[in-house]
PDB file of C-alpha atoms in Angstrom:
ATOM      1  CA  MET A   1     -29.794 -23.593  28.466  1.00 72.00           C
ATOM      2  CA  TYR A   2     -30.825 -26.234  30.963  1.00 77.00           C
ATOM      3  CA  ALA A   3     -27.160 -26.328  32.272  1.00 81.00           C
ATOM      4  CA  LEU A   4     -27.646 -22.740  33.374  1.00 82.00           C
ATOM      5  CA  LEU A   5     -30.376 -23.891  35.813  1.00 85.00           C
ATOM      6  CA  VAL A   6     -28.063 -26.241  37.632  1.00 89.00           C
ATOM      7  CA  LEU A   7     -26.505 -23.640  39.914  1.00 88.00           C
ATOM      8  CA  PRO A   8     -29.738 -21.823  40.866  1.00 87.00           C
ATOM      9  CA  ILE A   9     -31.354 -25.216  41.567  1.00 91.00           C
ATOM     10  CA  LEU A  10     -28.323 -26.362  43.727  1.00 91.00           C
ATOM     11  CA  PHE A  11     -28.539 -23.052  45.592  1.00 90.00           C
ATOM     12  CA  PHE A  12     -32.123 -23.535  46.508  1.00 88.00           C
ATOM     13  CA  ILE A  13     -31.624 -27.146  47.459  1.00 89.00           C
ATOM     14  CA  ILE A  14     -28.669 -26.434  49.724  1.00 89.00           C
ATOM     15  CA  PHE A  15     -29.619 -23.171  51.233  1.00 85.00           C
ATOM     16  CA  LYS A  16     -33.381 -23.089  51.107  1.00 83.00           C
ATOM     17  CA  TYR A  17     -34.689 -26.699  51.227  1.00 87.00           C
ATOM     18  CA  GLY A  18     -31.767 -28.367  53.093  1.00 86.00           C
ATOM     19  CA  PRO A  19     -32.262 -26.195  56.245  1.00 83.00           C
ATOM     20  CA  MET A  20     -35.889 -27.223  56.464  1.00 86.00           C
ATOM     21  CA  TYR A  21     -34.647 -30.448  58.060  1.00 87.00           C
ATOM     22  CA  GLY A  22     -33.921 -28.343  61.129  1.00 85.00           C
ATOM     23  CA  VAL A  23     -37.572 -27.171  61.450  1.00 87.00           C
ATOM     24  CA  GLN A  24     -38.166 -30.442  63.618  1.00 89.00           C
ATOM     25  CA  ILE A  25     -36.166 -28.637  66.381  1.00 89.00           C
ATOM     26  CA  ALA A  26     -39.421 -26.672  67.000  1.00 89.00           C
ATOM     27  CA  PHE A  27     -40.996 -29.876  68.159  1.00 91.00           C
ATOM     28  CA  LYS A  28     -37.976 -31.324  70.081  1.00 88.00           C
ATOM     29  CA  ASP A  29     -36.169 -30.579  73.335  1.00 87.00           C
ATOM     30  CA  PHE A  30     -33.010 -29.922  71.295  1.00 85.00           C
ATOM     31  CA  ASN A  31     -29.840 -31.063  72.863  1.00 84.00           C
ATOM     32  CA  PHE A  32     -26.664 -29.962  71.263  1.00 81.00           C
ATOM     33  CA  PHE A  33     -24.772 -33.053  71.987  1.00 84.00           C
ATOM     34  CA  LYS A  34     -27.512 -35.476  70.834  1.00 84.00           C
ATOM     35  CA  GLY A  35     -28.153 -33.733  67.702  1.00 84.00           C
ATOM     36  CA  ILE A  36     -31.415 -33.068  65.890  1.00 84.00           C
ATOM     37  CA  GLY A  37     -32.051 -36.817  65.335  1.00 84.00           C
ATOM     38  CA  GLY A  38     -31.329 -37.862  68.977  1.00 85.00           C
ATOM     39  CA  SER A  39     -33.198 -35.091  70.771  1.00 86.00           C
ATOM     40  CA  GLU A  40     -36.487 -35.895  72.539  1.00 89.00           C
ATOM     41  CA  TRP A  41     -39.832 -35.036  70.873  1.00 90.00           C
ATOM     42  CA  ILE A  42     -41.939 -32.592  73.091  1.00 88.00           C
ATOM     43  CA  GLY A  43     -44.784 -31.855  70.639  1.00 85.00           C
ATOM     44  CA  LEU A  44     -46.073 -28.339  70.927  1.00 89.00           C
ATOM     45  CA  ASP A  45     -44.487 -27.449  74.333  1.00 90.00           C
ATOM     46  CA  GLY A  46     -42.161 -25.054  72.649  1.00 88.00           C
ATOM     47  CA  PHE A  47     -45.015 -23.137  71.028  1.00 90.00           C
ATOM     48  CA  ARG A  48     -46.885 -22.909  74.432  1.00 91.00           C
ATOM     49  CA  GLU A  49     -43.694 -21.548  76.053  1.00 90.00           C
ATOM     50  CA  VAL A  50     -43.231 -19.010  73.291  1.00 89.00           C
ATOM     51  CA  PHE A  51     -46.843 -17.824  73.256  1.00 90.00           C
ATOM     52  CA  ALA A  52     -46.771 -17.449  77.027  1.00 91.00           C
ATOM     53  CA  ASN A  53     -43.789 -15.145  76.865  1.00 88.00           C
ATOM     54  CA  GLN A  54     -44.773 -11.480  77.099  1.00 90.00           C
ATOM     55  CA  ASP A  55     -41.598 -10.414  75.182  1.00 88.00           C
ATOM     56  CA  PHE A  56     -42.763 -12.354  72.118  1.00 90.00           C
ATOM     57  CA  TYR A  57     -45.896 -10.176  71.788  1.00 92.00           C
ATOM     58  CA  ILE A  58     -43.871  -6.963  72.263  1.00 92.00           C
ATOM     59  CA  THR A  59     -41.475  -8.001  69.509  1.00 91.00           C
ATOM     60  CA  LEU A  60     -44.337  -9.064  67.336  1.00 91.00           C
ATOM     61  CA  ARG A  61     -46.020  -5.721  67.676  1.00 93.00           C
ATOM     62  CA  ASN A  62     -42.889  -3.880  66.989  1.00 92.00           C
ATOM     63  CA  THR A  63     -42.149  -6.092  63.898  1.00 91.00           C
ATOM     64  CA  LEU A  64     -45.560  -5.465  62.458  1.00 91.00           C
ATOM     65  CA  MET A  65     -45.420  -1.655  63.291  1.00 92.00           C
ATOM     66  CA  LEU A  66     -41.941  -1.109  61.775  1.00 92.00           C
ATOM     67  CA  ASN A  67     -42.817  -3.135  58.572  1.00 90.00           C
ATOM     68  CA  PHE A  68     -46.123  -1.359  58.202  1.00 91.00           C
ATOM     69  CA  LEU A  69     -44.516   2.054  58.489  1.00 91.00           C
ATOM     70  CA  ASP A  70     -41.808   0.847  56.190  1.00 90.00           C
ATOM     71  CA  LEU A  71     -44.445  -0.105  53.629  1.00 89.00           C
ATOM     72  CA  ILE A  72     -45.977   3.337  53.801  1.00 90.00           C
ATOM     73  CA  VAL A  73     -42.768   5.349  53.733  1.00 89.00           C
ATOM     74  CA  SER A  74     -40.405   3.099  51.741  1.00 86.00           C
ATOM     75  CA  PHE A  75     -42.549   1.475  49.214  1.00 87.00           C
ATOM     76  CA  PRO A  76     -43.861   4.619  47.293  1.00 89.00           C
ATOM     77  CA  ALA A  77     -40.218   6.203  47.335  1.00 90.00           C
ATOM     78  CA  PRO A  78     -38.625   4.116  44.503  1.00 90.00           C
ATOM     79  CA  LEU A  79     -41.739   4.434  42.419  1.00 90.00           C
ATOM     80  CA  ILE A  80     -41.743   8.247  42.673  1.00 91.00           C
ATOM     81  CA  ILE A  81     -38.037   8.350  42.067  1.00 91.00           C
ATOM     82  CA  ALA A  82     -38.158   6.125  38.996  1.00 90.00           C
ATOM     83  CA  ILE A  83     -41.085   8.277  37.538  1.00 90.00           C
ATOM     84  CA  MET A  84     -39.024  11.433  38.051  1.00 90.00           C
ATOM     85  CA  LEU A  85     -35.830   9.939  36.563  1.00 89.00           C
ATOM     86  CA  PHE A  86     -37.888   8.481  33.579  1.00 88.00           C
ATOM     87  CA  GLU A  87     -39.161  12.087  32.866  1.00 86.00           C
ATOM     88  CA  LEU A  88     -35.665  13.494  32.854  1.00 85.00           C
ATOM     89  CA  LYS A  89     -34.327  14.302  29.423  1.00 82.00           C
ATOM     90  CA  VAL A  90     -30.727  14.997  30.317  1.00 86.00           C
ATOM     91  CA  VAL A  91     -29.163  11.445  29.885  1.00 85.00           C
ATOM     92  CA  TRP A  92     -25.830  12.005  31.721  1.00 87.00           C
ATOM     93  CA  PHE A  93     -27.678  13.499  34.892  1.00 88.00           C
ATOM     94  CA  LYS A  94     -30.116  10.648  34.729  1.00 84.00           C
ATOM     95  CA  LYS A  95     -27.335   7.999  34.742  1.00 85.00           C
ATOM     96  CA  LEU A  96     -25.417   9.806  37.482  1.00 88.00           C
ATOM     97  CA  SER A  97     -28.446  10.076  39.667  1.00 86.00           C
ATOM     98  CA  GLN A  98     -29.287   6.345  39.280  1.00 84.00           C
ATOM     99  CA  THR A  99     -25.628   5.451  40.288  1.00 85.00           C
ATOM    100  CA  ILE A 100     -25.690   7.630  43.325  1.00 87.00           C
ATOM    101  CA  LEU A 101     -29.081   6.402  44.322  1.00 87.00           C
ATOM    102  CA  TYR A 102     -28.364   2.699  44.266  1.00 83.00           C
ATOM    103  CA  ILE A 103     -24.849   2.656  45.768  1.00 88.00           C
ATOM    104  CA  PRO A 104     -26.301   2.549  49.427  1.00 88.00           C
ATOM    105  CA  HIS A 105     -27.775  -0.773  48.616  1.00 88.00           C
ATOM    106  CA  PHE A 106     -24.358  -2.339  48.481  1.00 88.00           C
ATOM    107  CA  ILE A 107     -23.217  -0.865  51.832  1.00 89.00           C
ATOM    108  CA  SER A 108     -23.660  -3.192  54.819  1.00 89.00           C
ATOM    109  CA  TRP A 109     -25.889  -2.207  57.779  1.00 89.00           C
ATOM    110  CA  VAL A 110     -22.794  -2.255  60.012  1.00 89.00           C
ATOM    111  CA  ILE A 111     -21.223   0.577  58.046  1.00 91.00           C
ATOM    112  CA  ILE A 112     -24.578   2.307  57.696  1.00 91.00           C
ATOM    113  CA  GLY A 113     -24.994   2.055  61.401  1.00 89.00           C
ATOM    114  CA  GLY A 114     -21.640   3.748  61.956  1.00 90.00           C
ATOM    115  CA  ILE A 115     -22.581   6.565  59.583  1.00 91.00           C
ATOM    116  CA  VAL A 116     -25.867   6.919  61.324  1.00 91.00           C
ATOM    117  CA  TYR A 117     -24.171   7.286  64.770  1.00 89.00           C
ATOM    118  CA  GLN A 118     -21.558   9.758  63.390  1.00 90.00           C
ATOM    119  CA  LEU A 119     -24.340  11.870  61.877  1.00 91.00           C
ATOM    120  CA  PHE A 120     -27.107  11.643  64.453  1.00 89.00           C
ATOM    121  CA  GLY A 121     -25.348  10.909  67.792  1.00 86.00           C
ATOM    122  CA  GLN A 122     -26.491  13.257  70.549  1.00 80.00           C
ATOM    123  CA  GLN A 123     -23.093  14.059  72.023  1.00 79.00           C
ATOM    124  CA  SER A 124     -20.788  13.795  69.081  1.00 80.00           C
ATOM    125  CA  GLY A 125     -23.035  13.635  65.999  1.00 85.00           C
ATOM    126  CA  MET A 126     -22.436  16.111  63.238  1.00 91.00           C
ATOM    127  CA  ILE A 127     -25.853  17.372  63.007  1.00 91.00           C
ATOM    128  CA  ASN A 128     -26.246  17.983  66.759  1.00 90.00           C
ATOM    129  CA  ASN A 129     -22.751  19.677  66.843  1.00 90.00           C
ATOM    130  CA  LEU A 130     -23.973  22.012  64.179  1.00 91.00           C
ATOM    131  CA  LEU A 131     -27.253  22.699  65.988  1.00 90.00           C
ATOM    132  CA  THR A 132     -25.525  23.353  69.351  1.00 89.00           C
ATOM    133  CA  SER A 133     -23.028  25.571  67.700  1.00 90.00           C
ATOM    134  CA  LEU A 134     -25.965  27.598  66.295  1.00 89.00           C
ATOM    135  CA  GLY A 135     -27.313  27.947  69.942  1.00 87.00           C
ATOM    136  CA  LEU A 136     -30.083  25.358  69.360  1.00 87.00           C
ATOM    137  CA  ASP A 137     -30.878  22.326  71.457  1.00 86.00           C
ATOM    138  CA  ALA A 138     -29.514  18.866  70.499  1.00 87.00           C
ATOM    139  CA  ILE A 139     -32.067  16.507  69.099  1.00 90.00           C
ATOM    140  CA  PRO A 140     -32.145  12.923  70.573  1.00 89.00           C
ATOM    141  CA  PHE A 141     -32.329  11.232  67.190  1.00 89.00           C
ATOM    142  CA  LEU A 142     -31.222   7.908  68.580  1.00 89.00           C
ATOM    143  CA  SER A 143     -32.271   7.928  72.227  1.00 87.00           C
ATOM    144  CA  ASP A 144     -35.836   9.162  72.031  1.00 90.00           C
ATOM    145  CA  LYS A 145     -38.220   6.579  70.558  1.00 89.00           C
ATOM    146  CA  ASN A 146     -40.199   8.868  68.209  1.00 90.00           C
ATOM    147  CA  TYR A 147     -37.137  10.514  66.813  1.00 92.00           C
ATOM    148  CA  TRP A 148     -35.477   7.097  66.587  1.00 92.00           C
ATOM    149  CA  LEU A 149     -38.463   5.822  64.556  1.00 92.00           C
ATOM    150  CA  ILE A 150     -38.088   8.640  61.958  1.00 92.00           C
ATOM    151  CA  THR A 151     -34.336   8.083  61.723  1.00 92.00           C
ATOM    152  CA  TYR A 152     -35.033   4.344  61.337  1.00 91.00           C
ATOM    153  CA  LEU A 153     -37.532   4.887  58.479  1.00 92.00           C
ATOM    154  CA  LEU A 154     -35.489   7.573  56.646  1.00 92.00           C
ATOM    155  CA  THR A 155     -32.368   5.371  56.818  1.00 91.00           C
ATOM    156  CA  GLY A 156     -34.238   2.480  55.241  1.00 89.00           C
ATOM    157  CA  VAL A 157     -35.541   4.741  52.465  1.00 90.00           C
ATOM    158  CA  TRP A 158     -32.054   5.961  51.858  1.00 90.00           C
ATOM    159  CA  GLN A 159     -30.599   2.409  51.710  1.00 89.00           C
ATOM    160  CA  SER A 160     -33.259   0.732  49.599  1.00 87.00           C
ATOM    161  CA  ALA A 161     -34.958   3.333  47.385  1.00 87.00           C
ATOM    162  CA  GLY A 162     -32.259   3.306  44.724  1.00 86.00           C
ATOM    163  CA  TRP A 163     -32.372  -0.433  44.280  1.00 85.00           C
ATOM    164  CA  GLY A 164     -36.153  -0.486  44.056  1.00 86.00           C
ATOM    165  CA  THR A 165     -35.930   2.395  41.490  1.00 88.00           C
ATOM    166  CA  ILE A 166     -33.977   0.124  39.052  1.00 87.00           C
ATOM    167  CA  LEU A 167     -36.839  -2.337  39.019  1.00 87.00           C
ATOM    168  CA  TYR A 168     -39.386   0.335  38.127  1.00 89.00           C
ATOM    169  CA  LEU A 169     -37.058   1.820  35.482  1.00 88.00           C
ATOM    170  CA  ALA A 170     -36.730  -1.559  33.886  1.00 88.00           C
ATOM    171  CA  ALA A 171     -40.565  -1.844  33.760  1.00 89.00           C
ATOM    172  CA  LEU A 172     -40.837   1.686  32.405  1.00 88.00           C
ATOM    173  CA  ALA A 173     -38.411   0.871  29.597  1.00 86.00           C
ATOM    174  CA  GLY A 174     -40.894  -1.752  28.386  1.00 87.00           C
ATOM    175  CA  ILE A 175     -43.651   0.914  27.788  1.00 86.00           C
ATOM    176  CA  ASN A 176     -44.364   1.601  24.088  1.00 86.00           C
ATOM    177  CA  LYS A 177     -42.867   5.012  23.229  1.00 85.00           C
ATOM    178  CA  GLU A 178     -45.659   5.637  20.658  1.00 86.00           C
ATOM    179  CA  LEU A 179     -48.128   5.836  23.522  1.00 87.00           C
ATOM    180  CA  PHE A 180     -46.394   8.902  24.817  1.00 86.00           C
ATOM    181  CA  GLU A 181     -46.004  10.521  21.421  1.00 85.00           C
ATOM    182  CA  ALA A 182     -49.716   9.939  20.681  1.00 88.00           C
ATOM    183  CA  ALA A 183     -50.640  11.402  24.010  1.00 86.00           C
ATOM    184  CA  GLU A 184     -48.505  14.471  23.393  1.00 84.00           C
ATOM    185  CA  VAL A 185     -50.076  15.018  20.011  1.00 85.00           C
ATOM    186  CA  ASP A 186     -53.597  14.841  21.712  1.00 83.00           C
ATOM    187  CA  GLY A 187     -52.385  17.645  24.063  1.00 82.00           C
ATOM    188  CA  ALA A 188     -51.801  15.503  27.322  1.00 82.00           C
ATOM    189  CA  GLY A 189     -49.590  17.180  29.701  1.00 84.00           C
ATOM    190  CA  ARG A 190     -46.966  15.479  31.822  1.00 84.00           C
ATOM    191  CA  ILE A 191     -49.141  14.663  34.783  1.00 86.00           C
ATOM    192  CA  LYS A 192     -51.858  13.202  32.487  1.00 88.00           C
ATOM    193  CA  ARG A 193     -49.163  11.075  30.721  1.00 88.00           C
ATOM    194  CA  ILE A 194     -47.939   9.861  34.087  1.00 89.00           C
ATOM    195  CA  LEU A 195     -51.444   9.000  35.381  1.00 89.00           C
ATOM    196  CA  HIS A 196     -52.853   7.391  32.216  1.00 88.00           C
ATOM    197  CA  ILE A 197     -49.741   5.868  30.576  1.00 88.00           C
ATOM    198  CA  THR A 198     -46.756   5.536  32.914  1.00 89.00           C
ATOM    199  CA  ILE A 199     -48.470   4.196  36.057  1.00 89.00           C
ATOM    200  CA  PRO A 200     -50.780   1.759  34.253  1.00 88.00           C
ATOM    201  CA  GLY A 201     -47.837   0.462  32.188  1.00 87.00           C
ATOM    202  CA  ILE A 202     -45.922  -0.611  35.291  1.00 87.00           C
ATOM    203  CA  LYS A 203     -48.964  -1.692  37.334  1.00 86.00           C
ATOM    204  CA  PRO A 204     -48.062  -5.399  37.237  1.00 84.00           C
ATOM    205  CA  THR A 205     -44.580  -4.528  38.737  1.00 86.00           C
ATOM    206  CA  ILE A 206     -46.129  -2.284  41.403  1.00 88.00           C
ATOM    207  CA  VAL A 207     -48.666  -5.094  42.328  1.00 85.00           C
ATOM    208  CA  THR A 208     -45.944  -7.861  42.405  1.00 83.00           C
ATOM    209  CA  LEU A 209     -43.653  -5.811  44.672  1.00 85.00           C
ATOM    210  CA  LEU A 210     -46.482  -4.864  46.949  1.00 85.00           C
ATOM    211  CA  ILE A 211     -47.600  -8.526  47.375  1.00 82.00           C
ATOM    212  CA  ILE A 212     -44.009  -9.507  48.180  1.00 82.00           C
ATOM    213  CA  ASN A 213     -43.659  -6.706  50.697  1.00 83.00           C
ATOM    214  CA  LEU A 214     -46.989  -7.814  52.410  1.00 81.00           C
ATOM    215  CA  GLY A 215     -45.702 -11.329  52.450  1.00 77.00           C
ATOM    216  CA  ASN A 216     -42.708 -10.059  54.478  1.00 79.00           C
ATOM    217  CA  MET A 217     -44.791  -8.168  56.962  1.00 81.00           C
ATOM    218  CA  ILE A 218     -44.146 -10.617  59.753  1.00 79.00           C
ATOM    219  CA  SER A 219     -40.420 -11.073  59.116  1.00 80.00           C
ATOM    220  CA  ILE A 220     -37.820  -8.304  59.540  1.00 81.00           C
ATOM    221  CA  GLY A 221     -34.081  -8.202  58.826  1.00 82.00           C
ATOM    222  CA  PHE A 222     -31.769  -8.585  61.912  1.00 84.00           C
ATOM    223  CA  GLU A 223     -29.030  -6.011  60.975  1.00 86.00           C
ATOM    224  CA  ARG A 224     -31.097  -2.905  60.692  1.00 88.00           C
ATOM    225  CA  PRO A 225     -32.983  -2.733  64.053  1.00 88.00           C
ATOM    226  CA  PHE A 226     -29.985  -4.370  65.792  1.00 88.00           C
ATOM    227  CA  VAL A 227     -27.300  -1.901  64.549  1.00 89.00           C
ATOM    228  CA  ILE A 228     -29.452   1.285  64.775  1.00 88.00           C
ATOM    229  CA  GLY A 229     -31.265   0.262  67.907  1.00 86.00           C
ATOM    230  CA  ASN A 230     -30.004   0.574  71.478  1.00 85.00           C
ATOM    231  CA  LEU A 231     -31.433   0.132  75.030  1.00 86.00           C
ATOM    232  CA  ALA A 232     -33.003   3.617  75.264  1.00 87.00           C
ATOM    233  CA  VAL A 233     -35.313   2.834  72.293  1.00 88.00           C
ATOM    234  CA  MET A 234     -35.801  -0.903  72.942  1.00 87.00           C
ATOM    235  CA  GLU A 235     -39.501  -0.288  73.371  1.00 88.00           C
ATOM    236  CA  TYR A 236     -39.622   0.158  69.492  1.00 89.00           C
ATOM    237  CA  SER A 237     -36.387  -1.543  68.244  1.00 88.00           C
ATOM    238  CA  ASP A 238     -36.866  -5.007  69.849  1.00 89.00           C
ATOM    239  CA  VAL A 239     -38.317  -7.056  66.961  1.00 90.00           C
ATOM    240  CA  LEU A 240     -38.724 -10.799  66.332  1.00 89.00           C
ATOM    241  CA  SER A 241     -35.325 -11.230  64.715  1.00 88.00           C
ATOM    242  CA  THR A 242     -33.500  -9.727  67.828  1.00 89.00           C
ATOM    243  CA  PHE A 243     -35.805 -11.770  70.083  1.00 89.00           C
ATOM    244  CA  VAL A 244     -34.658 -14.953  68.174  1.00 88.00           C
ATOM    245  CA  TYR A 245     -31.036 -13.808  68.533  1.00 87.00           C
ATOM    246  CA  ARG A 246     -31.478 -13.382  72.313  1.00 87.00           C
ATOM    247  CA  ILE A 247     -33.220 -16.595  73.075  1.00 85.00           C
ATOM    248  CA  GLY A 248     -31.391 -18.618  70.385  1.00 81.00           C
ATOM    249  CA  LEU A 249     -27.733 -17.648  70.462  1.00 77.00           C
ATOM    250  CA  GLU A 250     -27.327 -15.765  73.687  1.00 81.00           C
ATOM    251  CA  SER A 251     -29.489 -18.076  75.855  1.00 82.00           C
ATOM    252  CA  GLY A 252     -28.946 -21.303  73.861  1.00 83.00           C
ATOM    253  CA  GLN A 253     -32.846 -21.984  73.745  1.00 86.00           C
ATOM    254  CA  TYR A 254     -32.720 -23.324  70.109  1.00 87.00           C
ATOM    255  CA  THR A 255     -36.180 -24.868  70.327  1.00 89.00           C
ATOM    256  CA  LEU A 256     -37.801 -21.591  71.171  1.00 88.00           C
ATOM    257  CA  ALA A 257     -35.844 -19.809  68.388  1.00 88.00           C
ATOM    258  CA  THR A 258     -36.888 -22.290  65.823  1.00 90.00           C
ATOM    259  CA  VAL A 259     -40.540 -22.003  67.059  1.00 90.00           C
ATOM    260  CA  VAL A 260     -40.311 -18.322  66.472  1.00 89.00           C
ATOM    261  CA  GLY A 261     -38.780 -18.699  62.952  1.00 87.00           C
ATOM    262  CA  LEU A 262     -41.437 -21.344  62.026  1.00 89.00           C
ATOM    263  CA  PHE A 263     -44.258 -18.969  63.247  1.00 89.00           C
ATOM    264  CA  GLN A 264     -42.780 -16.213  61.036  1.00 86.00           C
ATOM    265  CA  ALA A 265     -42.639 -18.471  57.986  1.00 86.00           C
ATOM    266  CA  VAL A 266     -46.142 -19.696  58.340  1.00 88.00           C
ATOM    267  CA  VAL A 267     -47.783 -16.428  59.036  1.00 87.00           C
ATOM    268  CA  GLY A 268     -45.678 -14.775  56.289  1.00 84.00           C
ATOM    269  CA  LEU A 269     -46.983 -17.429  53.860  1.00 86.00           C
ATOM    270  CA  LEU A 270     -50.550 -16.628  54.968  1.00 88.00           C
ATOM    271  CA  PHE A 271     -49.931 -12.862  54.356  1.00 85.00           C
ATOM    272  CA  LEU A 272     -48.521 -13.567  50.906  1.00 82.00           C
ATOM    273  CA  LEU A 273     -51.420 -15.688  49.917  1.00 87.00           C
ATOM    274  CA  GLY A 274     -54.039 -13.362  51.343  1.00 85.00           C
ATOM    275  CA  ALA A 275     -52.401 -10.352  49.563  1.00 81.00           C
ATOM    276  CA  ASN A 276     -52.160 -12.356  46.303  1.00 82.00           C
ATOM    277  CA  TYR A 277     -55.894 -13.324  46.617  1.00 84.00           C
ATOM    278  CA  ILE A 278     -57.116  -9.820  47.331  1.00 80.00           C
ATOM    279  CA  SER A 279     -54.989  -8.392  44.509  1.00 77.00           C
ATOM    280  CA  LYS A 280     -56.349 -10.900  42.042  1.00 79.00           C
ATOM    281  CA  LYS A 281     -59.902 -10.044  43.051  1.00 77.00           C
ATOM    282  CA  LEU A 282     -59.432  -6.358  42.831  1.00 72.00           C
ATOM    283  CA  THR A 283     -57.020  -5.814  40.037  1.00 69.00           C
ATOM    284  CA  ASP A 284     -56.694  -9.140  38.144  1.00 72.00           C
ATOM    285  CA  GLU A 285     -52.986  -9.036  38.852  1.00 68.00           C
ATOM    286  CA  SER A 286     -51.309 -11.824  40.914  1.00 70.00           C
ATOM    287  CA  ILE A 287     -48.095 -13.692  41.225  1.00 67.00           C
ATOM    288  CA  LEU A 288     -49.624 -17.142  41.710  1.00 67.00           C
TER     289      LEU A 288
END
């Protein structure tokens, strides 16, 4: 049994704890030829430079806004889908629906980005071609910031809802079936069974996933905003991860890129601890 822990522990040591050695770059004037150990210490100068950069605050605002909207739109979606699937009695349709729903999770954002542009492109997108053929105006799904925001959120729901649904279905499978039978005998309808048995039965899973999502409020994946975004909607699509890409890889300012990464990690940890504390106080559920 203990031998099974070797690979996970090695994974965390190599890929999670090992890279923490590079965090000191945030406090050094990193020189690629001198390496991390040979570069000169500059204290908090990197932090001062980042916090004086106006683009940092714009990308920080966009990161929080996109994550907050994702939390509102994407977080309830898998819960609702899982409850609907759980209530289905036709087993083959239930399994088929699950398979179709979680397949998008395994598709890379590069491919999803191509699909999005093929569907929603203003000049050659399938949807706009259909609209113009019907005599309607084309909709700037990807070039207007408000339409882009809706496209971005719905694409995220499509890609992630199926995978989140699996987690809730696993939790739903653990609820005692006798509770539902007893409720039916007492005359409880479907809505009452959902409200008083189903949702309370998976409450720990909901709280855990909510805390994890709140902990990630300050960090955002690079692929999704980078692939779907473009210069026309940069006012919304430019986030901290693309900011790090620009100043780190494109401009070679590794110190500043590390400062932003460290900032995200520290603030994300504070969000996680805060959400966990509030959850423990309000619901007696927590992950720590």
